[in-house]
Short mmCIF file of C-alpha atoms and ligand atoms in Angstrom, two decimals:
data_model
loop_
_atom_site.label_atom_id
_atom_site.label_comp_id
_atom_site.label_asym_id
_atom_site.label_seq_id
_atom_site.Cartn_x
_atom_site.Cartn_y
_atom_site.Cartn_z
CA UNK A 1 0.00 0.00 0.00
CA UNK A 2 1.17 2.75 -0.89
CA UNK A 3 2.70 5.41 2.20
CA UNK A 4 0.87 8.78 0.33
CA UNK A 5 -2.81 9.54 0.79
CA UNK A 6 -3.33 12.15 -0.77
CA UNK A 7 -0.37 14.03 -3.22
CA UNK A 8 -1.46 17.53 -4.69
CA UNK A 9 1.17 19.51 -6.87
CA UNK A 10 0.47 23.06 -8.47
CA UNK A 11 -3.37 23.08 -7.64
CA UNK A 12 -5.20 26.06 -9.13
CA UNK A 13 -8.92 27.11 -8.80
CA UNK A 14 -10.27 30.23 -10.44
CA UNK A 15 -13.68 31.87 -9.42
CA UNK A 16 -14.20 34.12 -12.27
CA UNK A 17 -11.15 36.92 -12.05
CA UNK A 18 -10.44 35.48 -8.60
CA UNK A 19 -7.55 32.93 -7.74
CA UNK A 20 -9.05 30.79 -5.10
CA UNK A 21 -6.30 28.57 -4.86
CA UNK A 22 -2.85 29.40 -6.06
CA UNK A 23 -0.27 26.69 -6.89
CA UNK A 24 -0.89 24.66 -3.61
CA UNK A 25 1.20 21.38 -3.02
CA UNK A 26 -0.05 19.11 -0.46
CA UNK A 27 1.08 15.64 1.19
CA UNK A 28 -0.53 13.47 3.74
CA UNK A 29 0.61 10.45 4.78
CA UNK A 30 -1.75 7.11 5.35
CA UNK A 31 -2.93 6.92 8.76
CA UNK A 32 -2.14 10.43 10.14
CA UNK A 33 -4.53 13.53 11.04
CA UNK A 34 -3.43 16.41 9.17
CA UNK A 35 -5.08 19.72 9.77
CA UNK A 36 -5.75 22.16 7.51
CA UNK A 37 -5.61 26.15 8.84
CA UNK A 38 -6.08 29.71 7.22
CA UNK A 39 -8.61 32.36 7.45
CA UNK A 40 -11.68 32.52 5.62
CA UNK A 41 -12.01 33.01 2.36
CA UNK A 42 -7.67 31.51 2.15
CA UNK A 43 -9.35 28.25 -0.61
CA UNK A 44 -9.69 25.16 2.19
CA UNK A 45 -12.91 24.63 1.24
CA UNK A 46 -12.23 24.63 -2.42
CA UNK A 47 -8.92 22.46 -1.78
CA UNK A 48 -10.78 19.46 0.02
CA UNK A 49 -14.05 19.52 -2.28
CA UNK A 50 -11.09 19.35 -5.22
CA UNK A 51 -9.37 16.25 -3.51
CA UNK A 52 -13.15 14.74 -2.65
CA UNK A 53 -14.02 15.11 -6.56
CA UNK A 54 -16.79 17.72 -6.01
CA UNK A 55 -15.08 20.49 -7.56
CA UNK A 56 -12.93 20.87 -10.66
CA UNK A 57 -9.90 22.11 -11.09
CA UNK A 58 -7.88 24.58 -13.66
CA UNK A 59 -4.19 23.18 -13.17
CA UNK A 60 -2.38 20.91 -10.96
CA UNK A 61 -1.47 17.49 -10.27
CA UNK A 62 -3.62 15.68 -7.48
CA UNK A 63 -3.74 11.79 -6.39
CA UNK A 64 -6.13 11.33 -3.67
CA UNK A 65 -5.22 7.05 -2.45
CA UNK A 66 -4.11 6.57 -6.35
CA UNK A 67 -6.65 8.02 -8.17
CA UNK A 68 -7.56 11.17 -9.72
CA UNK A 69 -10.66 12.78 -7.80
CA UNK A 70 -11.56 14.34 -10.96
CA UNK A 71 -11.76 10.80 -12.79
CA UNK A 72 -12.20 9.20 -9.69
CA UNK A 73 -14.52 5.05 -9.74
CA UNK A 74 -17.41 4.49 -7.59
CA UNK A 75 -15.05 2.02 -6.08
CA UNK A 76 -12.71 4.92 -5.25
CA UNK A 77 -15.86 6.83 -3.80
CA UNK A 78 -16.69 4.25 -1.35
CA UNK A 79 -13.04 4.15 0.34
CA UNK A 80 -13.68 7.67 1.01
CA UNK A 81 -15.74 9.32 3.72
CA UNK A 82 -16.91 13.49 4.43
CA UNK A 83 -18.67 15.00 7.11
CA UNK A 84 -19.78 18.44 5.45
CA UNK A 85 -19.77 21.77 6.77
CA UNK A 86 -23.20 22.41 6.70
CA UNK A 87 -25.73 19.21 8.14
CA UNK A 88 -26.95 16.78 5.12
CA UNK A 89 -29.53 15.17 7.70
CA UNK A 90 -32.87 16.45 7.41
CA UNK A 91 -35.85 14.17 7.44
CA UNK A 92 -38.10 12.69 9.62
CA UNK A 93 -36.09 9.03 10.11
CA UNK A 94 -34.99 8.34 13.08
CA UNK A 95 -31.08 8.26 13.94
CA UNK A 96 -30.91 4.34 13.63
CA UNK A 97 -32.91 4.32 9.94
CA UNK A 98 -30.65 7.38 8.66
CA UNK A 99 -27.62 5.18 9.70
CA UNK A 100 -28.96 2.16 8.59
CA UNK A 101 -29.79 3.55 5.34
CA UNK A 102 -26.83 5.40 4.28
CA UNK A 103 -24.86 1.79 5.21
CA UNK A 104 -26.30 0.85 2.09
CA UNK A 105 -24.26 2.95 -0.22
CA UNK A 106 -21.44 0.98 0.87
CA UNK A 107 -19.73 -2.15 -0.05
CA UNK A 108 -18.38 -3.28 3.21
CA UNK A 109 -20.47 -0.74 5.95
CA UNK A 110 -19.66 -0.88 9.63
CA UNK A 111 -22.24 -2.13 11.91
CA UNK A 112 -24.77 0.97 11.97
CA UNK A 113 -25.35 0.12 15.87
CA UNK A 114 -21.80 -0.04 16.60
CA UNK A 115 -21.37 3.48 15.15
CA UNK A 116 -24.52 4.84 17.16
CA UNK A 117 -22.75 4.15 20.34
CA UNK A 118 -19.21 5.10 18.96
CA UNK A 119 -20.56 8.39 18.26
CA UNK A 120 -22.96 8.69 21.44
CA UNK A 121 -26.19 8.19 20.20
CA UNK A 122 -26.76 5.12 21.43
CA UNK A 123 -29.88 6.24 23.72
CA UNK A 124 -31.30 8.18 20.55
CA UNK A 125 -31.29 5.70 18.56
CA UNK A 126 -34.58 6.05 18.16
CA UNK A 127 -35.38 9.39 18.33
CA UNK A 128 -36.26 11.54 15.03
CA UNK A 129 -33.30 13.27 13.84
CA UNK A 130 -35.46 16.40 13.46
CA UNK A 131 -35.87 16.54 17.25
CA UNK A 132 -31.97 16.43 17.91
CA UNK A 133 -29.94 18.99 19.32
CA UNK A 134 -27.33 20.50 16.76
CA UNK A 135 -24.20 18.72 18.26
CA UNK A 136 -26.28 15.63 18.48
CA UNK A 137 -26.89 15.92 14.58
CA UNK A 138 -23.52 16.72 14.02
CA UNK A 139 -22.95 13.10 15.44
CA UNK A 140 -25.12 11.68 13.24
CA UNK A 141 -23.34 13.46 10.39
CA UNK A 142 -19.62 12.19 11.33
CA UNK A 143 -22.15 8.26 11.98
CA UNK A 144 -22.27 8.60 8.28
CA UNK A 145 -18.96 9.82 7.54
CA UNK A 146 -17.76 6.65 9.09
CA UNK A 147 -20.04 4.38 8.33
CA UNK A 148 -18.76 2.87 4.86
CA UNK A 149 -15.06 1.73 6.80
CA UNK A 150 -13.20 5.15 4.87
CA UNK A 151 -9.81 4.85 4.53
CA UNK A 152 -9.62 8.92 4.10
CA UNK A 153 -12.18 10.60 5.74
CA UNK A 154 -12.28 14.89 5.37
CA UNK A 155 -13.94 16.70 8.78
CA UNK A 156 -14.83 20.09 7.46
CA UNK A 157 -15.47 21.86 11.13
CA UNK A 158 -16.63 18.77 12.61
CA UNK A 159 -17.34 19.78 16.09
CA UNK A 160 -19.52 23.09 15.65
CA UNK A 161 -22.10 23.18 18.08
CA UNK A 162 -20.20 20.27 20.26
CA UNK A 163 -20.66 20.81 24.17
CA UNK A 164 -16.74 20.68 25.61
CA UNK A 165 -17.56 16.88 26.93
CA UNK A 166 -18.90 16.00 23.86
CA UNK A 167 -15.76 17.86 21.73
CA UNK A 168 -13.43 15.67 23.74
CA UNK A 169 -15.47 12.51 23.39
CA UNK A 170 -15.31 13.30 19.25
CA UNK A 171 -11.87 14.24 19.52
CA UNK A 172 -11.56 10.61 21.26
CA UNK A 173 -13.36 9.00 18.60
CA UNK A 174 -11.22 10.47 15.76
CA UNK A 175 -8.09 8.96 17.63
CA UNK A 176 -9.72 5.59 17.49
CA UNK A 177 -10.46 5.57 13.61
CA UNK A 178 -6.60 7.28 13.23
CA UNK A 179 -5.55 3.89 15.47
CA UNK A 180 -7.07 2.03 13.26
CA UNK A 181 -5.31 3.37 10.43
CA UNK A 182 -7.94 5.79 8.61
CA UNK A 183 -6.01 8.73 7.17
CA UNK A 184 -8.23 12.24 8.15
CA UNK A 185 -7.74 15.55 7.07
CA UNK A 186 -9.33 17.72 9.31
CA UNK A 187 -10.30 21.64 8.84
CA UNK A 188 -11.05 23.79 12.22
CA UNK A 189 -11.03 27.09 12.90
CA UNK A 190 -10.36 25.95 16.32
CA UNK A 191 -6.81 25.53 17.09
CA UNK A 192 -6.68 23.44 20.42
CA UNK A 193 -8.73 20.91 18.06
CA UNK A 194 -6.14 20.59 15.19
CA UNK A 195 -3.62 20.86 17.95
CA UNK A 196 -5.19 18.21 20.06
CA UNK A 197 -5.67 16.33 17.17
CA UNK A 198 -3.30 16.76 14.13
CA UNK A 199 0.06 14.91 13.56
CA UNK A 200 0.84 17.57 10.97
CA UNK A 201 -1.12 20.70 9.89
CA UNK A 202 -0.64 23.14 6.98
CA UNK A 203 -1.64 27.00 6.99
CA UNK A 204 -3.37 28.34 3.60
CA UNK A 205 -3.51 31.95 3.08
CA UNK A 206 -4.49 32.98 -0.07
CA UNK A 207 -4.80 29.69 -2.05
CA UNK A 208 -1.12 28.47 -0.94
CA UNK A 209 0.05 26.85 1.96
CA UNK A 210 3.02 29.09 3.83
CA UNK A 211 3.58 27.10 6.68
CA UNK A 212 3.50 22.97 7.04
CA UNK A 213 4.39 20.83 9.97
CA UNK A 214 3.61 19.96 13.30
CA UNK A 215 2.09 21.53 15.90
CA UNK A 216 4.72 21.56 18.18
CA UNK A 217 7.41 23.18 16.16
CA UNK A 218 5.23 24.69 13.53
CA UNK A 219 6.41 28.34 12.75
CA UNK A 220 10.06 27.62 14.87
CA UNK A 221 7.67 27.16 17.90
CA UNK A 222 9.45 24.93 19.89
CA UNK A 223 12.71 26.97 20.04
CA UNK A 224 10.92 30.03 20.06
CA UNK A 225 12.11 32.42 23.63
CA UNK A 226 9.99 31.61 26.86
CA UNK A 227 8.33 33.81 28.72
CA UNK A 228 8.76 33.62 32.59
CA UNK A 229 6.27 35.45 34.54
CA UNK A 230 6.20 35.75 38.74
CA UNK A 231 5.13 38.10 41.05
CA UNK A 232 8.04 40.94 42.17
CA UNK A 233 7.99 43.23 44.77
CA UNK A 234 6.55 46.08 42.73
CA UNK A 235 4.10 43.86 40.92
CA UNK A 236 3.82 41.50 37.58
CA UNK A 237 7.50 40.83 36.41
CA UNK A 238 7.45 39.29 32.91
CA UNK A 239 11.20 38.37 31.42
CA UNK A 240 11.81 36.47 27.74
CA UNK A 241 14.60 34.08 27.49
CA UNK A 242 16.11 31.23 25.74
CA UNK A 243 16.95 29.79 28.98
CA UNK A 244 14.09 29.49 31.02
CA UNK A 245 14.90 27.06 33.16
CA UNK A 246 18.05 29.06 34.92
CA UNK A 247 15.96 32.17 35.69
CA UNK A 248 13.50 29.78 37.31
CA UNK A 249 16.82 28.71 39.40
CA UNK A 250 18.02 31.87 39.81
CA UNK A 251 14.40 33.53 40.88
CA UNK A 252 14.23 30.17 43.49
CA UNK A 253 16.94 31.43 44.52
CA UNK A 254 16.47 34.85 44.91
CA UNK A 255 12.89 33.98 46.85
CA UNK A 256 14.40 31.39 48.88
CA UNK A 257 12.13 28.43 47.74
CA UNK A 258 8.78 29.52 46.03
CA UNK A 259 8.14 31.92 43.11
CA UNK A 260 5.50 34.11 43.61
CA UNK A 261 2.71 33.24 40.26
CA UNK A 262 4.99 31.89 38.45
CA UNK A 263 4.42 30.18 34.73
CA UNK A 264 6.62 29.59 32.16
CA UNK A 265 4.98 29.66 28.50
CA UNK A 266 6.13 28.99 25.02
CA UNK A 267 4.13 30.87 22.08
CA UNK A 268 0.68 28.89 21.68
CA UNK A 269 -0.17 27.72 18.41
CA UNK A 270 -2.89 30.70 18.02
CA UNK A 271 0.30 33.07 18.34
CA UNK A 272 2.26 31.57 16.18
CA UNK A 273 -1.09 31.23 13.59
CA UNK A 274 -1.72 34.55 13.82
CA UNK A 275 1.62 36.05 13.45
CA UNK A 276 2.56 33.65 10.29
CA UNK A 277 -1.17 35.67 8.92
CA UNK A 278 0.11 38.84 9.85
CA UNK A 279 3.28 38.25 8.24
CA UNK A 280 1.57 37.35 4.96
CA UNK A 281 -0.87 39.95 4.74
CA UNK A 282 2.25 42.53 5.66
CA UNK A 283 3.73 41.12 2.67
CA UNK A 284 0.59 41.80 0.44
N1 ATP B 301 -18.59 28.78 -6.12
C1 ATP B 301 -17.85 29.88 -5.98
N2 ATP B 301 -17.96 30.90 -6.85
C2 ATP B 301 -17.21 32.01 -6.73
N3 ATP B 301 -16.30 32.20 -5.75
C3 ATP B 301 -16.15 31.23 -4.85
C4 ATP B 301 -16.91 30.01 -4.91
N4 ATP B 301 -16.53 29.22 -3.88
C5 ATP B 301 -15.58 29.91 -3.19
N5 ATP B 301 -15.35 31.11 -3.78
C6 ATP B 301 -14.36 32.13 -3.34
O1 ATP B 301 -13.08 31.51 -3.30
C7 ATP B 301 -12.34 31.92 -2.15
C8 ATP B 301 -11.96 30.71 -1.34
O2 ATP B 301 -13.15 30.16 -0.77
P1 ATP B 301 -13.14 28.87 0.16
O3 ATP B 301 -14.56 28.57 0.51
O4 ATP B 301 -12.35 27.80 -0.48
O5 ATP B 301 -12.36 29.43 1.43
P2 ATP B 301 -12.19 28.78 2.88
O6 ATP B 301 -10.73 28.90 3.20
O7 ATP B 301 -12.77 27.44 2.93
O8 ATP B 301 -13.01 29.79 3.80
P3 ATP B 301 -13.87 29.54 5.16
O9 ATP B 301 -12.86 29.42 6.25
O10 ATP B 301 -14.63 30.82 5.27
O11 ATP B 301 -14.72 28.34 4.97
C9 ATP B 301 -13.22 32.92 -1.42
O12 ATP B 301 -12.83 34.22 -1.80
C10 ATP B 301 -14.63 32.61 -1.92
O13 ATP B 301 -15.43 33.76 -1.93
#
């Protein structure tokens, strides 16, 4: 099998007079979570509907597990899953029929009760999906994501509307199918998600992607200066270093054992997000 998932090279999408997506290159490896960031409007959207073959393209090369979306089998459809942005249940079935029925699109479906309970839903299993809350029809929605065993599945904002138990519950279920060796691309707006989550992210501004790697050290985040912060005598002292941990020593020494409030924080990966943006719209 081969190690890629998904290989893009030179993609480019234009909306009229506007570039959408701008000679983007892409690579995600089988089996990880890669996270896709940028602002809106920066062509994520338009880059995953390209690699899920509902959207065309106007140049580049892209290989989506060995095929061409744009030419793409109904084999190659099936080993593919997609929870959309916006919620495709509506009806009046219940959450067990809508599971149940969208099984049957597939070749080799999951057990539609196993995925009820994997997602939660197991006590509304019965209940109309009309009646649900949002975040519980956002369950259903990744239910049929999953449902047809993907071996890619694309999360476009998956956990909108998610209560912070049930965010880390999904965030626990997209572990499990990464465990078990489904390759996800994920796209948040939330950055504790894609940094709870991804093994590798990239940031798209403007149709290309300007920074790729992983959270940790994306941006030169992990050597990036820490910031030591304590309580003085006159009030907050705040000191940047590359060596935090001998002005810890030094302030335990200084107070004799404790340090007054003291942290010790790197840049988060919302500061170094939002100063790679600021750097490229500086550069506009
Ligand atoms: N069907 C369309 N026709 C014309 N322009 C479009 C179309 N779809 C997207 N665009 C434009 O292309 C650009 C990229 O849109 P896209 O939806 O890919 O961005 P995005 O990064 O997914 O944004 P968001 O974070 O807001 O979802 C935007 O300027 C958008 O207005």
């Amino acid at each position: 099998m081969a190690e890629t998932a998904v290989r893009v090279r030179g993609l480019r999408k234009v909306y009229g007079d506007h570039v959408a997506v701008d000679g983007l290159d892409l690579d995600i490896r089988r089996g990880e979570i890669f996270g896709i960031l940028g602002p809106n409007g920066a062509g994520k959207s338009t880059t995953v509907e390209i690699l899920e073959g509902h959207r065309t393209r106007d140049a580049g090369e892209v290989d989506v597990l060995g095929e061409d979306p744009g030419k793409a089998s109904r084999r190659w459809k099936s080993r593919i899953g997609i929870v959309w942005q916006n919620e495709v249940v509506i009806g009046d079935t219940t959450v067990a029929e809508t599971v149940r029925h969208f099984a049957r699109y597939f070749p080799d479906p999951r057990d539609p009760e196993e995925i009820i309970d994997l997602v939660g839903l197991t006590e509304k299993a019965n209940a109309r999906v009309s009646g649900l809350s949002g975040g519980q029809r956002r369950r259903v929605d990744v239910a049929i994501g999953v449902i047809g065993r993907p071996e890619l599945l694309f999360l476009d904002e998956p956990t909108t509307g998610f209560d912070p138990a049930a965010r880390r519950q999904f965030w626990d279920l997209i572990r499990s199918l990464a465990d078990g060796g489904t390759s996800i691309v994920l796209t948040s707006h939330y950055l504790d998600e894609v940094e709870a989550l991804a093994d590798r992210l990239a940031v798209v501004v403007k149709g290309k992607v300007v920074a790729e790697g992983d959270p940790a050290t994306l941006g030169g985040r992990a050597s990036a200066q820490a910031q030591v912060s304590w309580l003085g005598a006159d009030g907050p002292m705040t000191h940047r270093t590359d060596s935090p941990t001998t002005v810890v020593a030094e302030l335990a020494a200084y107070f004799k054992g404790e340090i007054p409030e003291l942290t010790v924080t790197r840049p988060s990966l919302e500061d170094i997000y939002l100063g790679l943006i600021k750097e490229q719209e500086t550069a506009a």
